mmCIF file of C-alpha atoms in Angstrom:
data_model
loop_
_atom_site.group_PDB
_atom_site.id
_atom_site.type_symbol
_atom_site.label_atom_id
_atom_site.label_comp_id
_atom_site.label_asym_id
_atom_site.label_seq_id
_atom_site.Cartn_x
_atom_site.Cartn_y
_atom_site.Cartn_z
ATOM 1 C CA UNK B 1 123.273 93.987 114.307
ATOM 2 C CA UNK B 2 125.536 95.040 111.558
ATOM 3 C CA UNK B 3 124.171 95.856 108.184
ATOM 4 C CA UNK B 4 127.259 94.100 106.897
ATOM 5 C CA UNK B 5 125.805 90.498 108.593
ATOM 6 C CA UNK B 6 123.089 90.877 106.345
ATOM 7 C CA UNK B 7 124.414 91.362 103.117
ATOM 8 C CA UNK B 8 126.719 89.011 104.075
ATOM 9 C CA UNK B 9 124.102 86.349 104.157
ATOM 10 C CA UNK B 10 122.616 87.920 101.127
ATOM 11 C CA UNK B 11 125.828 87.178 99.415
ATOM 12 C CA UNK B 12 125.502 83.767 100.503
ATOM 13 C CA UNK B 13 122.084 83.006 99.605
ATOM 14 C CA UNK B 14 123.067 84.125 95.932
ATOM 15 C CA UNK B 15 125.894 81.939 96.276
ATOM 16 C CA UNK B 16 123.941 78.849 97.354
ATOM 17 C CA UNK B 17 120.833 79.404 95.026
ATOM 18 C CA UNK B 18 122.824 79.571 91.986
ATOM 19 C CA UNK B 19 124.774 76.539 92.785
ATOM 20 C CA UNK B 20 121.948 74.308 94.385
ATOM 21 C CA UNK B 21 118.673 75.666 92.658
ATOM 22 C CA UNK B 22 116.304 78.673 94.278
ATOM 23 C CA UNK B 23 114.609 75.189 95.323
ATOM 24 C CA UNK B 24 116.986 73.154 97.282
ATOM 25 C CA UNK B 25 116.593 72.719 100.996
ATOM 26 C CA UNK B 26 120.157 74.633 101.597
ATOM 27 C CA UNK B 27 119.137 77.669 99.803
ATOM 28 C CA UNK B 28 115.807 77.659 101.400
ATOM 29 C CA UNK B 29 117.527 77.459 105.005
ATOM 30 C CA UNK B 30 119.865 80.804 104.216
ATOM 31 C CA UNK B 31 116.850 82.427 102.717
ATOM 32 C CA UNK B 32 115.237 81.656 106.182
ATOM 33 C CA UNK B 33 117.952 82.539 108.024
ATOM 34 C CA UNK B 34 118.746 86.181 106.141
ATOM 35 C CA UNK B 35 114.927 86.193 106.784
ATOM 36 C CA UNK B 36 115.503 86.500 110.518
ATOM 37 C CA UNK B 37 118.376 88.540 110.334
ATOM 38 C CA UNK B 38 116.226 91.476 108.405
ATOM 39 C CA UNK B 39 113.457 90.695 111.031
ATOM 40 C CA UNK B 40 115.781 91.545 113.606
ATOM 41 C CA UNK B 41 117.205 94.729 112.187
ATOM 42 C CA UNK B 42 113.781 96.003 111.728
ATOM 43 C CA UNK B 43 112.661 95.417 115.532
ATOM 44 C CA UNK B 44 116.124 97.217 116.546
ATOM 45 C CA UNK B 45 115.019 100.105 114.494
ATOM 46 C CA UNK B 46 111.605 100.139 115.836
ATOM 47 C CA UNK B 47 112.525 99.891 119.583
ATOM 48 C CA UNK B 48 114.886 102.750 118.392
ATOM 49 C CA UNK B 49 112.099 105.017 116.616
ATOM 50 C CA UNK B 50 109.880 103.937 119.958
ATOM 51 C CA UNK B 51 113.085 105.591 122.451
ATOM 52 C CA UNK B 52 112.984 108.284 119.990
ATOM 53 C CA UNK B 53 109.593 109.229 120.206
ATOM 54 C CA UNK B 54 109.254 108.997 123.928
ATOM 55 C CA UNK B 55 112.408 111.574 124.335
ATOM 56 C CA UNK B 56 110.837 113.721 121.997
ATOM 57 C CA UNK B 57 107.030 113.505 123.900
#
């Protein structure tokens, strides 16, 4: 996944906190979903590290 789609919804979250409230159910939704995004990125980059490691074993 592209670092880009991240900060993309990054971008957005900002966006949609500062014109519904850190509290509203839409900003809580992006902050989920740029939740899951990051979560993904960082199991890529451990199933990467893991590949790594095995070459280098």
């Amino acid at each position: 996944m592209p670092v880009n789609e991240i900060e993309h919804k990054r971008q957005q979250l900002i966006k949609t906190a500062l014109h519904y409230g850190i509290n509203s159910t839409k900003t809580i939704q992006c902050s989920q979903e740029l939740d899951l995004l990051i979560l993904q990125e960082i199991k890529g980059l451990n199933k990467e590290t893991l590949k790594e490691n095995s070459r280098n074993a």
